[in-house]
Amino acid sequence: MGLNEKPLSTLHEKASYDLADFEVPTGREEAWRFTPLSRLKGLHNGQAAASGQVVTQVYTPEGVRAEWVGRDDERIGKAYVPADRVSAQAYNGFEKALVVTVPKEAVPGDAITVEIKGNGGEGAAYGHIVVVVEPMAQATVVVQHEGSAVYADNVEFVVGDGATLKVVSLQDWADDAVHVSHHHAQLAKDATFRSFVVTLGGDLVRLSPSVSYTGPGGDADLSGVYFVDAGQHLEHRLLVDHSQPNCKSNVDYRGALQGEDAHAVWIGDVIIRVAAEGTDTYELNRNLILTDGARADSVPNLEILTGEVAGAGHASTSGRLDDEHIFYLQARGIPFDEARRLVIRGFLGQLIEKIQVEELRERVMNAVEAELAR
Amino acid sequence: MSTLEIRDLKVAVEDKEILRGVNLTVKAGETHAIMGPNGSGKSTLAYAIAGHPKYTITGGEVLLDGVDLLELSVDERARAGLFLAMQYPVEVPGVSVSNFLRSAVTSVRGEAPKLREFAKDLKSGMDALAIDAAFAQRNLNEGFSGGEKKRHEILQLELLKPKIAVLDETDSGLDVDALRVVSEGINRFRASGETGVLLITHYTRILRYVKPDFVHVFAAGRVVEEGGPELADKLEAEGYEQYTKASA
Ligand SMILES: Nc1ncnc2c1ncn2[C@@H]1O[C@H](COP(=O)(O)OP(=O)(O)OP(=O)(O)O)[C@@H](O)[C@H]1O
Ligand SMILES: [Mg+2]
């Protein structure tokens, strides 16, 4: 290694469209060690029959195009190359992809909504979505998952020069659903990306939001809340790959866990490559462990390959409800259960406040409320 | 008419005995001041009555109108009519003042107040205590100054209208104006004559605004002397030395 060379990143270097390039995970790999493979219903080892179905419906405001296209459409796979075995499986398994285009400079008045609904049944389903926001356009996309399914998909967000994309992704699956998903955002020069992930339902959800930059000045904010009940495995694996100068990223995920074998996993990987001078990044994960028997694994990784960063940091905390908070509320007559709800709602609500569209914010808050009332 | 009776109360913290048999009766219409040196157990008394989980009751009784408070949960005690204004009010992130107050009032009254009525009560309560309206949207006690926290304790006192209020050093950390404003709040609460106040303090300053009927001197976990308001002046002049020596 010469003097001016920095080591290459060790995080997420593998990417391929070809399923054969990925070995079947055994559970010992860094990328799979937290995921209970036996509950993936064969998504990871080729044993899932591709006979499952989800119904995908898309609502577009005026000026936005939505098309169902064949596998050979050139817009597919341009921004994202599958980074693990299940992602490659999904990439090779979908029949038609949904391509949504927000034309140059368009500012649609309403959100684009994509509803993905599982109707139970046997086998796995695969999907692919591409959202292209052309230069200077501004759009909001809501992706909503519900019902029962074994579903793996890849979602590409292509955000053009100076464009803004806000995404809310709600995983409100039925108790038996399995969902493995990659959400990749590619940010051009001065693009803005806001992602808000809400994961509440499902037996196993493994969602991997990632961000890459193709020009300077990109700004990504990735937030998420999750509520893990007994027996659920909810995993979020974030990767922000800073390869361009003067870009920003901020990651903030918060979760509450309760019940026997409630398991949350949060991986926050940030790479700041040699060229990414002036990068400003911060990542944070906070877990509220409400009962015994629940477990949160939280692993931030910050890999800095340049000397010139504007700011880089991370933090991760996992803790119990604060007795003093509960005591204070109870001392004012508020019963324990309600005091607890107020504090949890406050903890998650502080993040939910970030959703600027009021209607969406309320929808997310209501989903969390419903979860708390269970 | 309400009565709080504390009988031979003994309390330990982490196996260390702090209260060593406290006897005190507060009746509606009365104001009792408790004064005593640092570490003598005044806050322990206040928290133990309110039911803080850190404190273990090792003996005695606390009755509110004959009901044994020690048998009740923290929130049940509050709903039974007990209020504790804390020496160090807790910051609760993510819970707004207005949300919190509405939940508290709903719990204590047993029904949700009409929204407009509540908004009106809240506004006049805040005005009276010179609390800026913007505080209603802030997170509970988060980033409040010491004085602001104390004002909010009194705001809660006035909204919740308990039978007996225990005020733990509500006067400390207040400037002269805030002390007056807070004292007026306490006096409004006392005005009906149907409520009792147990006021813990180090200073006679607040007692000039909130006149006590009885003064109790606390040292080493028990009441060591009792008297009228004049006892407070004596303490101010002479300090606690004679009591701490005696109890050591
Ligand atoms: N967790 C604890 N472990 C051990 N001792 C404790 C604990 N909490 C409180 N104490 C002790 O209990 C005693 C009484 O404390 P308390 O806070 O009741 O005093 P106080 O009279 O309110 O004092 P101040 O005037 O400073 O507010 C002190 O000696 C204190 O150190
Ligand atoms: Mg004290």
GROMACS .gro file of C-alpha atoms in nm, chain A residues 254 286 288 321-322 324-330 332 334 336-351 353 365 369 372, chain B residues 90-105 118 134-144 152 156:
model
   64
  254ARG     CA    1  -3.580   0.446   1.746
  286ARG     CA    2  -3.211   0.422   2.051
  288LEU     CA    3  -3.648   0.117   2.472
  321LEU     CA    4  -3.822   0.296   3.075
  322ASP     CA    5  -3.703   0.551   3.326
  324GLU     CA    6  -3.845   0.854   3.748
  325HIS     CA    7  -4.052   0.945   3.442
  326ILE     CA    8  -4.317   0.693   3.532
  327PHE     CA    9  -4.316   0.801   3.897
  328TYR     CA   10  -4.363   1.164   3.806
  329LEU     CA   11  -4.662   1.092   3.584
  330GLN     CA   12  -4.815   0.851   3.833
  332ARG     CA   13  -5.007   1.323   3.913
  334ILE     CA   14  -5.198   0.900   3.578
  336PHE     CA   15  -4.920   0.312   3.529
  337ASP     CA   16  -5.032   0.178   3.191
  338GLU     CA   17  -5.119   0.519   3.064
  339ALA     CA   18  -4.801   0.673   3.204
  340ARG     CA   19  -4.603   0.409   3.022
  341ARG     CA   20  -4.790   0.474   2.699
  342LEU     CA   21  -4.732   0.848   2.730
  343VAL     CA   22  -4.359   0.799   2.772
  344ILE     CA   23  -4.326   0.549   2.486
  345ARG     CA   24  -4.539   0.762   2.259
  346GLY     CA   25  -4.321   1.058   2.351
  347PHE     CA   26  -4.005   0.865   2.277
  348LEU     CA   27  -4.120   0.760   1.930
  349GLY     CA   28  -4.325   1.074   1.874
  350GLN     CA   29  -4.022   1.298   1.891
  351LEU     CA   30  -3.901   1.132   1.574
  353GLU     CA   31  -4.266   1.487   1.448
  365MET     CA   32  -4.886   0.827   1.487
  369GLU     CA   33  -5.103   0.431   1.889
  372LEU     CA   34  -4.945   0.068   2.191
  464VAL     CA   35  -3.835   1.527   3.645
  465GLU     CA   36  -3.780   1.606   3.277
  466VAL     CA   37  -3.993   1.383   3.056
  467PRO     CA   38  -3.887   1.400   2.690
  468GLY     CA   39  -4.152   1.379   2.422
  469VAL     CA   40  -4.446   1.445   2.653
  470SER     CA   41  -4.587   1.794   2.612
  471VAL     CA   42  -4.698   1.999   2.910
  472SER     CA   43  -5.052   2.033   2.777
  473ASN     CA   44  -5.086   1.665   2.697
  474PHE     CA   45  -4.953   1.571   3.037
  475LEU     CA   46  -5.179   1.814   3.220
  476ARG     CA   47  -5.485   1.696   3.031
  477SER     CA   48  -5.406   1.333   3.114
  478ALA     CA   49  -5.344   1.419   3.478
  479VAL     CA   50  -5.663   1.623   3.516
  492PHE     CA   51  -5.958   2.293   3.008
  508ALA     CA   52  -4.554   2.866   2.471
  509PHE     CA   53  -4.467   2.633   2.757
  510ALA     CA   54  -4.785   2.433   2.695
  511GLN     CA   55  -4.629   2.289   2.380
  512ARG     CA   56  -4.289   2.221   2.531
  513ASN     CA   57  -4.178   1.887   2.665
  514LEU     CA   58  -4.251   1.843   3.032
  515ASN     CA   59  -3.981   2.018   3.239
  516GLU     CA   60  -3.729   1.962   2.961
  517GLY     CA   61  -3.484   2.248   2.955
  518PHE     CA   62  -3.692   2.445   3.207
  526HIS     CA   63  -4.511   2.434   3.682
  530GLN     CA   64  -5.027   2.139   3.854
   0.00000   0.00000   0.00000
